[in-house]
Amino acid sequence: MRGADILGYTGSSIVGYHARSLLLLFAMAIGVASVILLTTLGEGARRYVTGEFSALGTHLLIVLPGRSETTGGSPPLFGETPRDLSLDDALSLKRIRQIRRIVPIAVGSAPVSWQSRERESMVLGTTANFLAVRHLRMAQGRFLPNMDPHRSAPVCVLGPRVRKELFGSQSALGQWLRIGDRRFRVIGTLGSEGRSIGVDLQDVVVIPVASAQTLFNSPSLFRILAEARTAADIPAAKAAISRAIRDRHEGEDDVTVITQDAVIATFDRIFNALTFTVGGIAAISLAVAGILIMNVMLVAVSQRTAEIGLLKALGATEYRILLLFLTEAGLLSLAGAAIGLGLGTGAAWVVGQIYPALPMTPPSWAVFAAVGTALSVGLVFGVLPARRAAALDPVAALARR
Amino acid sequence: MIRLTGAYRDYTMGTQTVHALNGVDLEVAQGEYLAITGPSGSGKSTLLHIIGLLDRLSQGGYELDGQDVTHLTDDKLARVRRETIGFVFQFFHLVPRLSAAANVELPLTLAGMVVAERRERVSAALESFSLADRADHRPDQLSGGQRQRVAIARAMVTKPAILLADEPTGNLDRNAGSEVVHILEELNRDGLTLLMVTHDPELSARARRQIRVIDGAIAKDHRGGPR
């Protein structure tokens, strides 16, 4: 029997028993579509998160107060009180050769009001370098002026959402607004691209770091961002920062320095594992589709007993009949996989339209894996029915009516 | 042409062994017209299936065209069936979703013949059984007589030497039945060996040789000829 004839014959039985075929296609399509969609979601989340961390800046080191690891330390009786990070700690890091810029950050929450409108907002105290380190752009006006970090100044920069909520369509530049019990003049508004893990810059009010410290009546910093000169400088910079802070903190190792690369790599691993997990769960539905294929093909064999007997009487070998039924299972799985591929990518596209921030492109390995799994599941689960068909006794098969 | 010697076919039913064929010796020469009769369950269908290589002997020998086919592998049996034997069944056994032409083409397709030659043979076969205008009809659009003619065309399209017919008129009305019998007898006159299982005494009387099977053995072997 020729290849084209095998396809033609199985094609005729697929079309001839369309209810059964549609059912199989549907099951397979759902399985493949869910694998594609879920892995796309996982992959999208991974790329989103790593993208967010890269958007934080380049060659970034983040200094946090407190120590996440225990390396000996003081006796339990005294407990361990992590020293706060101070502005002078931050400024001392400027002397490190591998570091290009230092950005101290103080964070708090305060009511922000203009005329009769008031809202609670996150207030971020920092210096002029913040803009460059975080790769932000201004929508209007200027960022904080380059001045002595110890000096307060009654100026502020608004995130786009804060600006919109307080001022609506009116111009905010030059207006005086009230943050807590102090007055600040708006000198600029941020562009809308600033959105990242931890702090949503859409919603912040940026003021000079010394102003924030007086506003919140606290000398401590939330964290220090340090930008290394090159990627190769990062490890040396990390060691130098730890050393510098330890010297200032009377020999106590009480800060944590994390590098952005390490964070990105960690998230990468977490989300990869997550993607494989959800992909694996979705693959279970492919296995279910496979069992359905087996079930329906078994029904098909008993439904077409007479036909199988006839094929044998007409000179078909057992191998030929095995091949016919396997081809049918294979064709159905392949067609189902193709439909599922379309459905899955379509659904991913729709999700991408709803959440534009998520990069929703199906990973190519997932496409191959889903289609490959569908095909092999169809073939593996098609073997049993096909063998049953091949082994049918032609006399008994023909006796059935 | 066909030579069965000491042929037994046993079935196990529960704990009992049933001899569907109980020591049959039969020789059929080329071009013979043979009717096989007998009561239900006598083993006449089993005999036909054994001759048609759809079933295997439990004991004894079967020689077809001088070749010992008793112990051939499945592949070789399929080949012999494909090349030398045609079947016609009581219930036609047409594939319901295929057109008449596609049904006739099926054995050629299974044999792997090239498309052009297949088409030629199929249209010739449909022509000779006056089915040319029914080529694209599906079995459920055909009358019983037409269906059986399609089945005969399918059996004959491979140009077999032997045609085995199992109650070919059993599911047809009188007119259609006699039409089918005339077609089969016509083929026999052209040299085809025709073996027909039938209940119908009138039909069996038309054959030149009648054998009667009772309890798996040949009870009567009569060479008469048509009345």
PDB file of N, CA and C in Angstrom, chain A residues 1-2 5 9 12-13 16-17 306-307 310-318 394-395 398 400-401, chain B residues 49 54-55 74-75 78 81-82 87 89 91 93 95 97-98 106-107 109-110 112-114 118 154:
ATOM      1  N   MET A   1       0.851  -1.189   0.000  1.00  0.00           N
ATOM      2  CA  MET A   1       0.000   0.000   0.000  1.00  0.00           C
ATOM      3  C   MET A   1       0.888   1.240   0.000  1.00  0.00           C
ATOM      4  N   ARG A   2       0.550   2.194  -0.834  1.00  0.00           N
ATOM      5  CA  ARG A   2       1.380   3.384  -0.960  1.00  0.00           C
ATOM      6  C   ARG A   2       1.093   4.389   0.153  1.00  0.00           C
ATOM      7  N   ASP A   5      -1.921   6.415  -0.307  1.00  0.00           N
ATOM      8  CA  ASP A   5      -3.155   5.640  -0.138  1.00  0.00           C
ATOM      9  C   ASP A   5      -3.479   5.431   1.327  1.00  0.00           C
ATOM     10  N   TYR A   9      -6.859   6.616   2.887  1.00  0.00           N
ATOM     11  CA  TYR A   9      -7.795   5.697   3.519  1.00  0.00           C
ATOM     12  C   TYR A   9      -8.097   6.127   4.956  1.00  0.00           C
ATOM     13  N   SER A  12     -10.244   9.106   4.998  1.00  0.00           N
ATOM     14  CA  SER A  12     -11.667   8.837   4.765  1.00  0.00           C
ATOM     15  C   SER A  12     -12.339   8.348   6.041  1.00  0.00           C
ATOM     16  N   SER A  13     -11.605   7.585   6.871  1.00  0.00           N
ATOM     17  CA  SER A  13     -12.262   7.119   8.101  1.00  0.00           C
ATOM     18  C   SER A  13     -12.331   8.242   9.130  1.00  0.00           C
ATOM     19  N   GLY A  16     -15.188  10.161   7.840  1.00  0.00           N
ATOM     20  CA  GLY A  16     -16.403   9.338   7.915  1.00  0.00           C
ATOM     21  C   GLY A  16     -16.974   9.261   9.322  1.00  0.00           C
ATOM     22  N   TYR A  17     -16.099   9.193  10.324  1.00  0.00           N
ATOM     23  CA  TYR A  17     -16.577   9.145  11.713  1.00  0.00           C
ATOM     24  C   TYR A  17     -16.288  10.484  12.353  1.00  0.00           C
ATOM     25  N   ALA A 306     -16.012  -5.474  11.144  1.00  0.00           N
ATOM     26  CA  ALA A 306     -16.318  -6.076   9.849  1.00  0.00           C
ATOM     27  C   ALA A 306     -15.374  -5.523   8.784  1.00  0.00           C
ATOM     28  N   GLU A 307     -15.095  -4.223   8.889  1.00  0.00           N
ATOM     29  CA  GLU A 307     -14.220  -3.604   7.892  1.00  0.00           C
ATOM     30  C   GLU A 307     -12.806  -4.184   7.977  1.00  0.00           C
ATOM     31  N   LEU A 310     -12.800  -7.523   6.477  1.00  0.00           N
ATOM     32  CA  LEU A 310     -12.827  -7.385   5.023  1.00  0.00           C
ATOM     33  C   LEU A 310     -11.428  -7.078   4.487  1.00  0.00           C
ATOM     34  N   LEU A 311     -10.743  -6.116   5.146  1.00  0.00           N
ATOM     35  CA  LEU A 311      -9.398  -5.760   4.683  1.00  0.00           C
ATOM     36  C   LEU A 311      -8.495  -6.991   4.691  1.00  0.00           C
ATOM     37  N   LYS A 312      -8.669  -7.813   5.730  1.00  0.00           N
ATOM     38  CA  LYS A 312      -7.854  -9.021   5.792  1.00  0.00           C
ATOM     39  C   LYS A 312      -8.210  -9.966   4.646  1.00  0.00           C
ATOM     40  N   ALA A 313      -9.517 -10.111   4.400  1.00  0.00           N
ATOM     41  CA  ALA A 313      -9.939 -10.993   3.314  1.00  0.00           C
ATOM     42  C   ALA A 313      -9.421 -10.486   1.979  1.00  0.00           C
ATOM     43  N   LEU A 314      -9.314  -9.169   1.852  1.00  0.00           N
ATOM     44  CA  LEU A 314      -8.832  -8.589   0.598  1.00  0.00           C
ATOM     45  C   LEU A 314      -7.316  -8.619   0.500  1.00  0.00           C
ATOM     46  N   GLY A 315      -6.662  -9.185   1.508  1.00  0.00           N
ATOM     47  CA  GLY A 315      -5.223  -9.372   1.395  1.00  0.00           C
ATOM     48  C   GLY A 315      -4.376  -8.384   2.167  1.00  0.00           C
ATOM     49  N   ALA A 316      -4.965  -7.740   3.188  1.00  0.00           N
ATOM     50  CA  ALA A 316      -4.154  -6.851   4.025  1.00  0.00           C
ATOM     51  C   ALA A 316      -3.448  -7.698   5.080  1.00  0.00           C
ATOM     52  N   THR A 317      -2.152  -7.423   5.284  1.00  0.00           N
ATOM     53  CA  THR A 317      -1.421  -8.149   6.325  1.00  0.00           C
ATOM     54  C   THR A 317      -1.729  -7.517   7.675  1.00  0.00           C
ATOM     55  N   GLU A 318      -1.365  -8.243   8.756  1.00  0.00           N
ATOM     56  CA  GLU A 318      -1.582  -7.689  10.094  1.00  0.00           C
ATOM     57  C   GLU A 318      -0.831  -6.374  10.252  1.00  0.00           C
ATOM     58  N   PRO A 394     -10.139 -12.881  11.243  1.00  0.00           N
ATOM     59  CA  PRO A 394     -10.972 -12.402  10.132  1.00  0.00           C
ATOM     60  C   PRO A 394     -12.322 -13.106  10.042  1.00  0.00           C
ATOM     61  N   VAL A 395     -12.335 -14.392  10.376  1.00  0.00           N
ATOM     62  CA  VAL A 395     -13.607 -15.118  10.282  1.00  0.00           C
ATOM     63  C   VAL A 395     -14.619 -14.535  11.250  1.00  0.00           C
ATOM     64  N   LEU A 398     -15.699 -11.059  10.173  1.00  0.00           N
ATOM     65  CA  LEU A 398     -16.643 -10.995   9.054  1.00  0.00           C
ATOM     66  C   LEU A 398     -18.011 -11.529   9.444  1.00  0.00           C
ATOM     67  N   ARG A 400     -19.584 -10.875  12.053  1.00  0.00           N
ATOM     68  CA  ARG A 400     -20.364  -9.801  12.666  1.00  0.00           C
ATOM     69  C   ARG A 400     -21.084  -9.001  11.603  1.00  0.00           C
ATOM     70  N   ARG A 401     -22.214  -8.574  11.934  1.00  0.00           N
ATOM     71  CA  ARG A 401     -22.947  -7.778  10.952  1.00  0.00           C
ATOM     72  C   ARG A 401     -23.346  -6.479  11.597  1.00  0.00           C
TER      73      ARG A 401
ATOM     74  N   HIS B  49     -13.922 -20.836   4.646  1.00  0.00           N
ATOM     75  CA  HIS B  49     -12.899 -19.966   5.222  1.00  0.00           C
ATOM     76  C   HIS B  49     -11.521 -20.602   5.150  1.00  0.00           C
ATOM     77  N   LEU B  54      -8.663 -17.715   5.292  1.00  0.00           N
ATOM     78  CA  LEU B  54      -8.994 -16.814   6.397  1.00  0.00           C
ATOM     79  C   LEU B  54      -8.850 -17.561   7.710  1.00  0.00           C
ATOM     80  N   ASP B  55      -8.812 -18.883   7.632  1.00  0.00           N
ATOM     81  CA  ASP B  55      -8.746 -19.714   8.825  1.00  0.00           C
ATOM     82  C   ASP B  55      -7.680 -20.776   8.566  1.00  0.00           C
ATOM     83  N   ASP B  74       1.638 -15.195   8.096  1.00  0.00           N
ATOM     84  CA  ASP B  74       0.520 -14.276   7.891  1.00  0.00           C
ATOM     85  C   ASP B  74       0.730 -13.426   6.630  1.00  0.00           C
ATOM     86  N   ASP B  75       1.959 -12.928   6.456  1.00  0.00           N
ATOM     87  CA  ASP B  75       2.242 -12.077   5.307  1.00  0.00           C
ATOM     88  C   ASP B  75       2.030 -12.823   3.992  1.00  0.00           C
ATOM     89  N   ALA B  78      -1.619 -13.465   3.319  1.00  0.00           N
ATOM     90  CA  ALA B  78      -2.286 -12.267   2.823  1.00  0.00           C
ATOM     91  C   ALA B  78      -2.009 -12.080   1.334  1.00  0.00           C
ATOM     92  N   ARG B  81      -4.049 -14.621  -0.682  1.00  0.00           N
ATOM     93  CA  ARG B  81      -5.443 -14.156  -0.720  1.00  0.00           C
ATOM     94  C   ARG B  81      -5.606 -13.047  -1.743  1.00  0.00           C
ATOM     95  N   ARG B  82      -4.648 -12.105  -1.697  1.00  0.00           N
ATOM     96  CA  ARG B  82      -4.739 -10.931  -2.538  1.00  0.00           C
ATOM     97  C   ARG B  82      -4.664 -11.312  -4.010  1.00  0.00           C
ATOM     98  N   PHE B  87     -13.509 -12.884  -2.631  1.00  0.00           N
ATOM     99  CA  PHE B  87     -14.600 -13.230  -1.711  1.00  0.00           C
ATOM    100  C   PHE B  87     -15.864 -12.443  -2.039  1.00  0.00           C
ATOM    101  N   PHE B  89     -19.643 -11.920   0.004  1.00  0.00           N
ATOM    102  CA  PHE B  89     -20.289 -12.270   1.272  1.00  0.00           C
ATOM    103  C   PHE B  89     -21.790 -12.035   1.205  1.00  0.00           C
ATOM    104  N   PHE B  91     -23.501 -10.409   3.403  1.00  0.00           N
ATOM    105  CA  PHE B  91     -23.825  -9.023   3.779  1.00  0.00           C
ATOM    106  C   PHE B  91     -22.939  -8.017   3.058  1.00  0.00           C
ATOM    107  N   HIS B  93     -20.396  -6.565   2.803  1.00  0.00           N
ATOM    108  CA  HIS B  93     -19.185  -6.033   3.417  1.00  0.00           C
ATOM    109  C   HIS B  93     -18.520  -4.968   2.568  1.00  0.00           C
ATOM    110  N   VAL B  95     -17.329  -0.991   2.383  1.00  0.00           N
ATOM    111  CA  VAL B  95     -16.983   0.034   3.371  1.00  0.00           C
ATOM    112  C   VAL B  95     -17.964   1.187   3.188  1.00  0.00           C
ATOM    113  N   ARG B  97     -18.362   4.252   4.021  1.00  0.00           N
ATOM    114  CA  ARG B  97     -18.048   5.651   3.744  1.00  0.00           C
ATOM    115  C   ARG B  97     -17.368   5.848   2.397  1.00  0.00           C
ATOM    116  N   LEU B  98     -17.064   4.742   1.706  1.00  0.00           N
ATOM    117  CA  LEU B  98     -16.366   4.857   0.426  1.00  0.00           C
ATOM    118  C   LEU B  98     -17.348   4.695  -0.728  1.00  0.00           C
ATOM    119  N   LEU B 106     -10.279  -0.883  -3.549  1.00  0.00           N
ATOM    120  CA  LEU B 106      -9.613  -1.197  -2.279  1.00  0.00           C
ATOM    121  C   LEU B 106      -8.560  -2.313  -2.365  1.00  0.00           C
ATOM    122  N   PRO B 107      -8.885  -3.490  -2.954  1.00  0.00           N
ATOM    123  CA  PRO B 107      -7.847  -4.535  -2.999  1.00  0.00           C
ATOM    124  C   PRO B 107      -6.620  -4.114  -3.801  1.00  0.00           C
ATOM    125  N   THR B 109      -5.549  -1.021  -4.066  1.00  0.00           N
ATOM    126  CA  THR B 109      -4.851  -0.075  -3.192  1.00  0.00           C
ATOM    127  C   THR B 109      -3.997  -0.836  -2.187  1.00  0.00           C
ATOM    128  N   LEU B 110      -4.605  -1.857  -1.577  1.00  0.00           N
ATOM    129  CA  LEU B 110      -3.869  -2.648  -0.587  1.00  0.00           C
ATOM    130  C   LEU B 110      -2.665  -3.319  -1.222  1.00  0.00           C
ATOM    131  N   GLY B 112      -0.912  -2.059  -3.497  1.00  0.00           N
ATOM    132  CA  GLY B 112       0.096  -1.042  -3.793  1.00  0.00           C
ATOM    133  C   GLY B 112       0.274  -0.782  -5.277  1.00  0.00           C
ATOM    134  N   MET B 113      -0.785  -1.025  -6.037  1.00  0.00           N
ATOM    135  CA  MET B 113      -0.697  -0.805  -7.484  1.00  0.00           C
ATOM    136  C   MET B 113      -0.658   0.701  -7.782  1.00  0.00           C
ATOM    137  N   VAL B 114      -0.028   1.086  -8.905  1.00  0.00           N
ATOM    138  CA  VAL B 114       0.059   2.510  -9.235  1.00  0.00           C
ATOM    139  C   VAL B 114      -1.323   3.049  -9.612  1.00  0.00           C
ATOM    140  N   ARG B 118      -4.688   1.358 -11.551  1.00  0.00           N
ATOM    141  CA  ARG B 118      -5.834   1.105 -10.679  1.00  0.00           C
ATOM    142  C   ARG B 118      -7.098   1.671 -11.280  1.00  0.00           C
ATOM    143  N   ARG B 154     -15.434  -5.919  -6.863  1.00  0.00           N
ATOM    144  CA  ARG B 154     -14.275  -5.790  -5.984  1.00  0.00           C
ATOM    145  C   ARG B 154     -13.516  -7.115  -5.922  1.00  0.00           C
TER     146      ARG B 154
END
